[in-house]
Coordinates of C-alpha atoms in Angstrom, one line a residue:
X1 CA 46.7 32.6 -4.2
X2 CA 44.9 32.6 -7.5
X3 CA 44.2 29.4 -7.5
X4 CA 42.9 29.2 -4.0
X5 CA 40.3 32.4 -5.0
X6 CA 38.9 30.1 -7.8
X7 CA 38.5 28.1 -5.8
X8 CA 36.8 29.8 -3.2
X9 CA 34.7 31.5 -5.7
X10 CA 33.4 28.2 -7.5
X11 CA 32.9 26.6 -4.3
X12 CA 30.3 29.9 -3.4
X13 CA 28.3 29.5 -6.6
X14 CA 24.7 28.4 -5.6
X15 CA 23.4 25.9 -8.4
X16 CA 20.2 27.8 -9.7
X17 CA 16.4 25.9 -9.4
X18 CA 15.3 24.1 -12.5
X19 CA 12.5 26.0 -13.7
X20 CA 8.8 24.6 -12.0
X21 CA 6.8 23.0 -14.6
X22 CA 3.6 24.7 -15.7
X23 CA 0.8 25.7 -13.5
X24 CA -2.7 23.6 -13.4
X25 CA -5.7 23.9 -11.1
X26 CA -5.8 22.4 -8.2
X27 CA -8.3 19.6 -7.6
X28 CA -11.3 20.9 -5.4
X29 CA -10.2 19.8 -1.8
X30 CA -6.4 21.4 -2.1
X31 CA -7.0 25.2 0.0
X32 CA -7.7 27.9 -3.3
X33 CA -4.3 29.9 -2.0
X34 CA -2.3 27.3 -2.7
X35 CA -0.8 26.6 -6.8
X36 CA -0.4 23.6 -8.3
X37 CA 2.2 22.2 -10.9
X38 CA 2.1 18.9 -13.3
X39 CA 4.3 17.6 -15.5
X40 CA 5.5 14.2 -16.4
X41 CA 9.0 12.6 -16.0
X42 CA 11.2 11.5 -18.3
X43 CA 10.0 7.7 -17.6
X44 CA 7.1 8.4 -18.1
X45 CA 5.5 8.7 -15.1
X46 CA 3.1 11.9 -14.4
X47 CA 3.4 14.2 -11.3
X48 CA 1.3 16.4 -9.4
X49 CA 2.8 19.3 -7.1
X50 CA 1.2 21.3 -4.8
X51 CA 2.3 24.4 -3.0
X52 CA 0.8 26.4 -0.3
X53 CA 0.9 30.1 0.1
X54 CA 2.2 29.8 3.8
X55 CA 4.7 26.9 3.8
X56 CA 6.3 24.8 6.3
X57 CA 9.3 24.6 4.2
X58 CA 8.2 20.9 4.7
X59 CA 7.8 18.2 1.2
X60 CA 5.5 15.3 1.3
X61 CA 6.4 12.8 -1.5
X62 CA 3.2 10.3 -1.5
X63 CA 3.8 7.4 -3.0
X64 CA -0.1 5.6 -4.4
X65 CA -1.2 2.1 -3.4
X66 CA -2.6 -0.3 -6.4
X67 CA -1.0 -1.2 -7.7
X68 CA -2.8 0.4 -10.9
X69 CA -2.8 -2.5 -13.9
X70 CA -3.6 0.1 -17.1
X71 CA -1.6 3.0 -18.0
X72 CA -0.5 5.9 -16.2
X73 CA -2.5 8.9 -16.1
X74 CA -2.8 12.0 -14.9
X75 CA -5.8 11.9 -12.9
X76 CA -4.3 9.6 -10.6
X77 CA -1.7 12.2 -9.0
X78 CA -5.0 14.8 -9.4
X79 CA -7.4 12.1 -7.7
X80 CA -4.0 11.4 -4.7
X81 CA -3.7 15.2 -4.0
X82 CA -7.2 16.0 -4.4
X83 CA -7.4 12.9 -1.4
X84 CA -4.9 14.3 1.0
X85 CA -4.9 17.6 0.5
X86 CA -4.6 17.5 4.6
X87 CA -1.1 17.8 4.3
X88 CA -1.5 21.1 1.9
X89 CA -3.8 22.4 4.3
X90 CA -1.3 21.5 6.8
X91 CA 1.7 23.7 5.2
X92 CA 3.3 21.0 3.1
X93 CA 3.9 21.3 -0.4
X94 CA 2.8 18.0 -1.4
X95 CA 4.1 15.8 -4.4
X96 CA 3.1 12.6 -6.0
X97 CA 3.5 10.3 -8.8
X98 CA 1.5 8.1 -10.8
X99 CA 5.0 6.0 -11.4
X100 CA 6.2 5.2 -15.1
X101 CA 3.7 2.2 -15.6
X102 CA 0.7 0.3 -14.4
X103 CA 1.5 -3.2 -12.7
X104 CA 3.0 -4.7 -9.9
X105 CA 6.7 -3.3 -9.3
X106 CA 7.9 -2.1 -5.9
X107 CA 11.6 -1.3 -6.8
X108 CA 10.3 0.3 -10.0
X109 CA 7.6 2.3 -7.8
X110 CA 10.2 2.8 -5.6
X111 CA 12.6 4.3 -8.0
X112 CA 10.1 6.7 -9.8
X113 CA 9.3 7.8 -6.3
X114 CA 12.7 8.9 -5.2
X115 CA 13.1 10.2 -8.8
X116 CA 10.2 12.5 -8.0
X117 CA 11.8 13.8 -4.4
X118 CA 15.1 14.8 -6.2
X119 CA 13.5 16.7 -8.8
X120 CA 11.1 18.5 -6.5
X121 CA 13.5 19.1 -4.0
X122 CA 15.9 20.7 -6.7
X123 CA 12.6 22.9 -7.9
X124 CA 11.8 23.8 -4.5
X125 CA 14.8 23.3 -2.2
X126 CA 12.3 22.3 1.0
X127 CA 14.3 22.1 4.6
X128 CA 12.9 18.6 5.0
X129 CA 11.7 15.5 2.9
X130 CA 8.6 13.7 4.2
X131 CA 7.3 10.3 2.9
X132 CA 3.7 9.2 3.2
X133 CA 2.7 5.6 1.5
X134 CA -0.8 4.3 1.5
X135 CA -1.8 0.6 1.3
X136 CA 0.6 -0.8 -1.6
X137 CA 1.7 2.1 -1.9
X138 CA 3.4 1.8 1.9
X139 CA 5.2 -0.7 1.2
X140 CA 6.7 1.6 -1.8
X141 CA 7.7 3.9 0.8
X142 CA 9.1 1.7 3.3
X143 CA 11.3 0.1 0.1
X144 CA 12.2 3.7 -0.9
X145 CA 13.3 4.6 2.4
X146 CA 15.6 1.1 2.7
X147 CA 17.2 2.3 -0.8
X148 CA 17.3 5.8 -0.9
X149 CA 18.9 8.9 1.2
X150 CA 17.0 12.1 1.0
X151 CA 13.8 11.3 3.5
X152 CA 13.6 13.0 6.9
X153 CA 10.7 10.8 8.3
X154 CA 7.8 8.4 7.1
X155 CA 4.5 8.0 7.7
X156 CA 2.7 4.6 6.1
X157 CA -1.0 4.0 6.2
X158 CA -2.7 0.9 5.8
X159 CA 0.2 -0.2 4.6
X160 CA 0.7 -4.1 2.9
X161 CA 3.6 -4.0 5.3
X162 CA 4.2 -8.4 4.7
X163 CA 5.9 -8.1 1.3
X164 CA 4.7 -9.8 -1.8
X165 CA 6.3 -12.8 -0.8
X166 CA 4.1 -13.2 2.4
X167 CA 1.6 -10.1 1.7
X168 CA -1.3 -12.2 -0.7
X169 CA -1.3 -15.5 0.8
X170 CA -4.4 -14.9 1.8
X171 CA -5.6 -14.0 -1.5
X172 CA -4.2 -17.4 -3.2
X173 CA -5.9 -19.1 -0.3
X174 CA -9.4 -17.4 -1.3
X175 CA -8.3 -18.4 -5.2
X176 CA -8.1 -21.9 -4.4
X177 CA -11.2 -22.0 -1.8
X178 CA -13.2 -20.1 -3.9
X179 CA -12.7 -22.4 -6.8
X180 CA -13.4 -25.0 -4.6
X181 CA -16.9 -24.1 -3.9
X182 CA -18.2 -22.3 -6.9
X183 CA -15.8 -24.0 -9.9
X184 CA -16.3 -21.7 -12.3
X185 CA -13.0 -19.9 -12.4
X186 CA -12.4 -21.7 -14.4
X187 CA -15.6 -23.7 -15.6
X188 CA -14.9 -27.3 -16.3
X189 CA -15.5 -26.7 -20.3
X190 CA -13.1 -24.1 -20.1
X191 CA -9.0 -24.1 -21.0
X192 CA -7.7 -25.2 -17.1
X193 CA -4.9 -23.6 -15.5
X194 CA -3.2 -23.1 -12.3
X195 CA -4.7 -21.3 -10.1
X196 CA -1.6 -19.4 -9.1
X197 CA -1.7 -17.9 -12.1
X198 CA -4.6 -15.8 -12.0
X199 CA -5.9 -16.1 -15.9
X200 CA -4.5 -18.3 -18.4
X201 CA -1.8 -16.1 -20.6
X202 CA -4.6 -14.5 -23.5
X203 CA -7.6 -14.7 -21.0
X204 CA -10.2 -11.7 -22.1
X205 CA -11.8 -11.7 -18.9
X206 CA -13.0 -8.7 -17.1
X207 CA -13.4 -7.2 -13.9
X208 CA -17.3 -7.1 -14.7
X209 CA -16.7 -11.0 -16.0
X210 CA -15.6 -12.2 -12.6
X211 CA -18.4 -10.4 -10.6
X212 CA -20.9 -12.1 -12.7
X213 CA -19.6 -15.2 -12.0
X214 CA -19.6 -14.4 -8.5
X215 CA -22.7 -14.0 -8.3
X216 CA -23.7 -16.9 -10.0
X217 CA -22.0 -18.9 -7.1
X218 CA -23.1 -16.8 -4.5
X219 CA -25.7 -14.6 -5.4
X220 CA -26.6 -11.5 -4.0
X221 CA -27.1 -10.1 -0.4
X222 CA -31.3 -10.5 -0.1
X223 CA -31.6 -13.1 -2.4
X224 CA -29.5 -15.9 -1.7
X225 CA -30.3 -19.1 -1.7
X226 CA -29.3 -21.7 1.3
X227 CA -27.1 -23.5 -0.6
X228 CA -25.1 -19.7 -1.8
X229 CA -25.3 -19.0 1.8
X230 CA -23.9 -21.9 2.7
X231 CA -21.0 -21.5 0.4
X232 CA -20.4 -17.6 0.9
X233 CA -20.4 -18.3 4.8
X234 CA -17.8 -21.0 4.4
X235 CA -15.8 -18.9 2.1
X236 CA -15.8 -16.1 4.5
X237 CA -14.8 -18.3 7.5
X238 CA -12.0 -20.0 6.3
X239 CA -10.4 -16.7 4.4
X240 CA -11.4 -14.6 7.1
X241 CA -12.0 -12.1 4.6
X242 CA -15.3 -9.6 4.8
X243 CA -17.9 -9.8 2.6
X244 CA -17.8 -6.4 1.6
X245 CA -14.3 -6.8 0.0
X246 CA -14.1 -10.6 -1.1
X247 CA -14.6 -9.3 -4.6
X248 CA -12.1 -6.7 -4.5
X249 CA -9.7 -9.5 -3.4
X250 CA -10.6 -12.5 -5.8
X251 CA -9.6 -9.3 -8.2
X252 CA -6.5 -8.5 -6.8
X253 CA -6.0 -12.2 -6.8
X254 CA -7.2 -12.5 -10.8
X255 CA -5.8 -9.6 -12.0
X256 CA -2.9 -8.9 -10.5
X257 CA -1.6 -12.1 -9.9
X258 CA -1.6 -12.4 -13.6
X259 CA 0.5 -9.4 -13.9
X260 CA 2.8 -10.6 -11.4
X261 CA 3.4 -14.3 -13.0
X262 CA 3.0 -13.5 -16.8
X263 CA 4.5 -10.2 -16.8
X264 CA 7.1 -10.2 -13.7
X265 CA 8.2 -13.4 -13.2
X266 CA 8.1 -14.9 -16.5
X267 CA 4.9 -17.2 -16.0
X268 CA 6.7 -18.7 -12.5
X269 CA 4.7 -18.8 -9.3
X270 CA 6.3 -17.1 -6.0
X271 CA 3.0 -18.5 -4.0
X272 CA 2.3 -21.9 -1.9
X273 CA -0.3 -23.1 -0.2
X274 CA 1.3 -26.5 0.8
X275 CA 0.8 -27.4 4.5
X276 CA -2.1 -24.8 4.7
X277 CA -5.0 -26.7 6.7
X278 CA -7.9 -24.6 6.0
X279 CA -10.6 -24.4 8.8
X280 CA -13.6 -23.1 9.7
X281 CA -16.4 -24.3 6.9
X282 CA -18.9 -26.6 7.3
X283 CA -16.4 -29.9 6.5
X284 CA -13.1 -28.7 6.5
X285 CA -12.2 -32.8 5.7
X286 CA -13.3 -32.3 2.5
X287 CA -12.2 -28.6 1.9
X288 CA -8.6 -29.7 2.4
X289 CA -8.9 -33.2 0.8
X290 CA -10.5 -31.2 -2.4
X291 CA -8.7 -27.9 -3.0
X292 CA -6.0 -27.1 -5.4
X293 CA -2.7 -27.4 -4.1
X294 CA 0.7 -26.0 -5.7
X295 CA 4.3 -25.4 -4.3
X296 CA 6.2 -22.0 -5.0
X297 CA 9.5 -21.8 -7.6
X298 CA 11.7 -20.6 -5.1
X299 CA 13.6 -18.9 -7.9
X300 CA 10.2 -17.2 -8.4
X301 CA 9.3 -16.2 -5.1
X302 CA 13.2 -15.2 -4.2
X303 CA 12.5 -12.3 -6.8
X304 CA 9.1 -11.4 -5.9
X305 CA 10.7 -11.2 -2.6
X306 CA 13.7 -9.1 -3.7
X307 CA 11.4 -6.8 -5.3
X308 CA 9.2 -6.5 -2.1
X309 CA 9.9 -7.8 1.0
X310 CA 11.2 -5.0 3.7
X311 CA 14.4 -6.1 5.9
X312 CA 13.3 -3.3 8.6
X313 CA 16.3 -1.2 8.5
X314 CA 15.3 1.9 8.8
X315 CA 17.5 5.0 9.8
X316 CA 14.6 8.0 9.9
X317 CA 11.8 8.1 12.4
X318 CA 8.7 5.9 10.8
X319 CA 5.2 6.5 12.1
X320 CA 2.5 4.2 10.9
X321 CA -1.1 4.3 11.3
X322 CA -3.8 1.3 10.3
X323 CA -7.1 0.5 11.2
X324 CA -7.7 -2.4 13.3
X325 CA -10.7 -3.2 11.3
X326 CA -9.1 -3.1 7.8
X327 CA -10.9 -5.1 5.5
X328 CA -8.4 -4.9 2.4
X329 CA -4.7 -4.8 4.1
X330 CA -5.2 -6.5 7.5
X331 CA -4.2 -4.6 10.0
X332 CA -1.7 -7.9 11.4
X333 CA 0.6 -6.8 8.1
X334 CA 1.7 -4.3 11.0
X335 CA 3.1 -7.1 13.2
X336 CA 5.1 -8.5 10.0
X337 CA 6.3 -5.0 9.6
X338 CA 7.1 -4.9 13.3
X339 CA 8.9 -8.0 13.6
X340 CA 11.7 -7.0 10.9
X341 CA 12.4 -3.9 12.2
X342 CA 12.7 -5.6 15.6
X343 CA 15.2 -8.0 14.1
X344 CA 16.7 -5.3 12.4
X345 CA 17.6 -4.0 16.0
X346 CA 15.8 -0.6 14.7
X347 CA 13.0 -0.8 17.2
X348 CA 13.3 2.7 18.5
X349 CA 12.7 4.1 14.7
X350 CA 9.3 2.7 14.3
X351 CA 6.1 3.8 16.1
X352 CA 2.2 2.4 15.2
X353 CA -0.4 3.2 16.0
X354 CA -4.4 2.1 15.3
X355 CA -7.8 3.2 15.0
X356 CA -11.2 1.8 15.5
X357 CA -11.8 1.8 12.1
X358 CA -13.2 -0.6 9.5
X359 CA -11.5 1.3 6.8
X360 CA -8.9 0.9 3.9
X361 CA -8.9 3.9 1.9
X362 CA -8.6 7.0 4.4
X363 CA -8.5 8.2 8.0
X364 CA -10.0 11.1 8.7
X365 CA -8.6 14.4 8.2
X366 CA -7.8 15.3 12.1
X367 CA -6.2 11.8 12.4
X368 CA -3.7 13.0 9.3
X369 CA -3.0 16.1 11.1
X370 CA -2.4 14.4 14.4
X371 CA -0.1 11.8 12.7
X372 CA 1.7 14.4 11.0
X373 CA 2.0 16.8 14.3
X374 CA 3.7 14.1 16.5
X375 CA 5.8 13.0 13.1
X376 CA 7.5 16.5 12.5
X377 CA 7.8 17.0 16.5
X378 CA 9.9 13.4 16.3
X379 CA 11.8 14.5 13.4
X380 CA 12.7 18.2 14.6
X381 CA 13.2 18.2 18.1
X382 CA 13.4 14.2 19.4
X383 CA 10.0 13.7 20.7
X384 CA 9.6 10.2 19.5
X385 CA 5.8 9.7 18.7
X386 CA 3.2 8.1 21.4
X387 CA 0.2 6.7 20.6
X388 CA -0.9 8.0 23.5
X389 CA -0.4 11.8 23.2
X390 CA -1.5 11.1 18.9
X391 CA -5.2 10.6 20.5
X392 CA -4.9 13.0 23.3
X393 CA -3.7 15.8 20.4
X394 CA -6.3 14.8 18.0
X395 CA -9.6 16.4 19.4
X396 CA -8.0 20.2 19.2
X397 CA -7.4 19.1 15.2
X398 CA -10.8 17.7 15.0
X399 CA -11.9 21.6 16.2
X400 CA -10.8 22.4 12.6
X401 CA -11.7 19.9 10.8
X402 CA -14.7 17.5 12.3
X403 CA -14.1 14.5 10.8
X404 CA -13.7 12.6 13.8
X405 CA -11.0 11.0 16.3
X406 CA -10.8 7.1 16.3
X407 CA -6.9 6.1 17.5
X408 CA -7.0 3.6 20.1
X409 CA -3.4 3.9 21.5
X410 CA -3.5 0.5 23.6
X411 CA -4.2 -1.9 20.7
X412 CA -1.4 -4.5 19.4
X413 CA -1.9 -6.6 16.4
X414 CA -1.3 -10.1 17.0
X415 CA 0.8 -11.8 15.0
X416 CA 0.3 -11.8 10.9
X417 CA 0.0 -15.7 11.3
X418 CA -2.4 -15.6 13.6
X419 CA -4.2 -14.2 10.5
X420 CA -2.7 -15.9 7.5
X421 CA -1.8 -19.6 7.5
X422 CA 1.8 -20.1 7.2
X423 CA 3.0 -22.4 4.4
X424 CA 5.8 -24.4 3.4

């Protein structure tokens, strides 16, 4: 009998909260009711928490897109919060992470994320998990969600929902065209490398570097001359990348690809462009006959895979939202997305739905709280999300907010080849 009270009485004893870390001010956007916490893990990584005075009993864990390349700091979680402080004003307490190091890493990302939930959750002890991951930092939250237990739905936005295995052909394709027409990334009297690898391992160049070159090649909207033109519209057609984010890509495709081979993989390349027949220029005979061409390690893009790439099995109702105009994550990475959870046979977890918008970086604030309406109504009570009744709810949250209602609940991607070559 004793031994059954001990029993009975250790099994009743309620673990107490870990204390909350301290108190900071909330960024500007975050409703002046609410308090705010940082802190940083032990990993590293720094946090930003948010807490409403009238809460849902609801947490959003955000995990950021990027991925950043310098150090962590606190003003991204400050900058993320201050961003979508929609979901504060909504009644979430809202949490995010600027995870333990710059670079590319989706496991990593993926880890510091969940690492962030638990601790929260043990501070706060919320009813329900959320996820929300934007642009990179969707496809941290559609990894976290294949790895981890904990989440009680998902909501990805402009999400790079292909995987780094598939997700930046596009970019190496605008590497290797670029350098085609402009050849001065490299310039001919400088050290040559691969293209696949971004820079050459020791390369000072900047961000500010490579726009200058840029505009060398291709000048500058108003003063262009026919020959630029001729190279910029050629560019343009065969990427099928906007002007008003090739630079951001040839970055992404500098940059980061640099991180990802000299830092990730061990200086290996995960990306092909053999079999790619580029159209659309002015001779594409020559384009193809001229441009660099380079075959992945498979070792190498087995890992980047492993580290990236979604298999679609997902057990927690997933809503995601993209624009159809997108110009940095196109919106056909939804149709990638699509297909795995299709072959997944998890079909019936996954809803999208798409706007009108040319955008990358934000909806509006009534199209948050529209997403996030029809998300917790799936997740509570089994009212899987419609497209349809998303845009038909959004005008009464627009009332509140007036930024706008854009959802076009008919559209379907077509397929992400369609978009990007494939390759062998």
């Amino acid at each position: 009998m004793n031994v059954l009270l001990a029993f009975a009485l250790a099994a009743s004893v309620v673990t107490p909260a870990p204390p909350l870390p301290p108190t900071a001010p909330c960024p500007e956007n975050v409703p002046a009711d609410a308090t705010c916490y940082e802190g940083r893990d032990p990993n590293g990584a720094y946090y930003t928490i948010a807490v409403p005075k009238k809460w849902n009993k609801t947490l959003v864990v955000h995990s950021h897109g990027g991925p950043d390349l310098g150090d962590p700091t606190p003003d991204r979680t400050r900058d993320d919060l201050n961003r979508w402080a929609v979901m504060v004003k909504e009644g979430y307490a809202w949490a995010g992470t600027s995870y333990r190091r710059g670079g590319y890493g989706t496991r990593m990302a993926a880890e510091d994320t969940d690492n962030l939930r638990k601790m929260v959750s043990a501070m706060l002890k919320p009813h329900k998990v959320y996820i929300h991951g934007q642009s990179w930092g969707g496809n941290v939250a559609a990894k976290t969600i294949e790895l981890y237990k904990g989440y009680d739905a998902a909501l990805l936005t402009s999400g790079v929902m292909a995987g780094g295995s598939r997700g930046y052909d596009y970019r190496v394709d605008l590497r290797v065209v670029y350098q085609y027409y402009c050849g001065n990334h490299p310039r001919p009297s400088e050290v040559q490398y691969p293209l696949w690898q971004g820079l050459r391992p020791g390369s000072t160049m900047t961000t500010a570097g490579l726009r200058s070159r840029v505009e060398e090649c291709l000048g500058v909207a108003g003063s262009r001359t026919p020959e630029q033109q001729q190279k910029l519209t050629d560019i343009l057609a065969v990427t099928k990348i906007p002007e008003e984010t090739l630079q951001s890509h040839l970055n992404f495709a500098t940059f980061t690809f640099r991180d990802i081979v000299h830092n990730r993989l061990g200086d290996r390349n995960p990306w092909s462009n053999a079999g790619v027949v580029y159209k659309g220029s002015h001779d594409d005979k020559a384009l193809n006959a001229g441009v660099e061409r380079f075959s992945a390690d498979p070792a190498a893009r087995a890992d980047l895979a492993y580290d990236s790439d979604l298999t679609g099995k997902i057990d927690i109702p997933v809503l995601s939202v993209h624009a159809i105009g997108d110009p940095t994550a196109f919106v056909e990475h939804e149709s990638a997305y699509r297909d795995q959870v299709l072959k997944a046979g998890r079909w019936y977890n996954l809803v999208q739905t798409f706007t009108t918008e040319a955008t990358h970086s934000a909806f509006s604030d009534s199209e948050y709280a529209a997403a996030m309406q029809s998300l917790a109504a799936w997740e509570k009570f089994g009212v899987r999300s419609n497209p349809y009744l998303i845009a038909y709810s959004c005008p009464s949250h627009d009332k509140k907010y007036g930024t706008g209602c854009f959802f076009n609940p008919s559209y379907k991607p077509n397929s992400y080849e369609s978009r990007v070559a494939p390759r062998k």
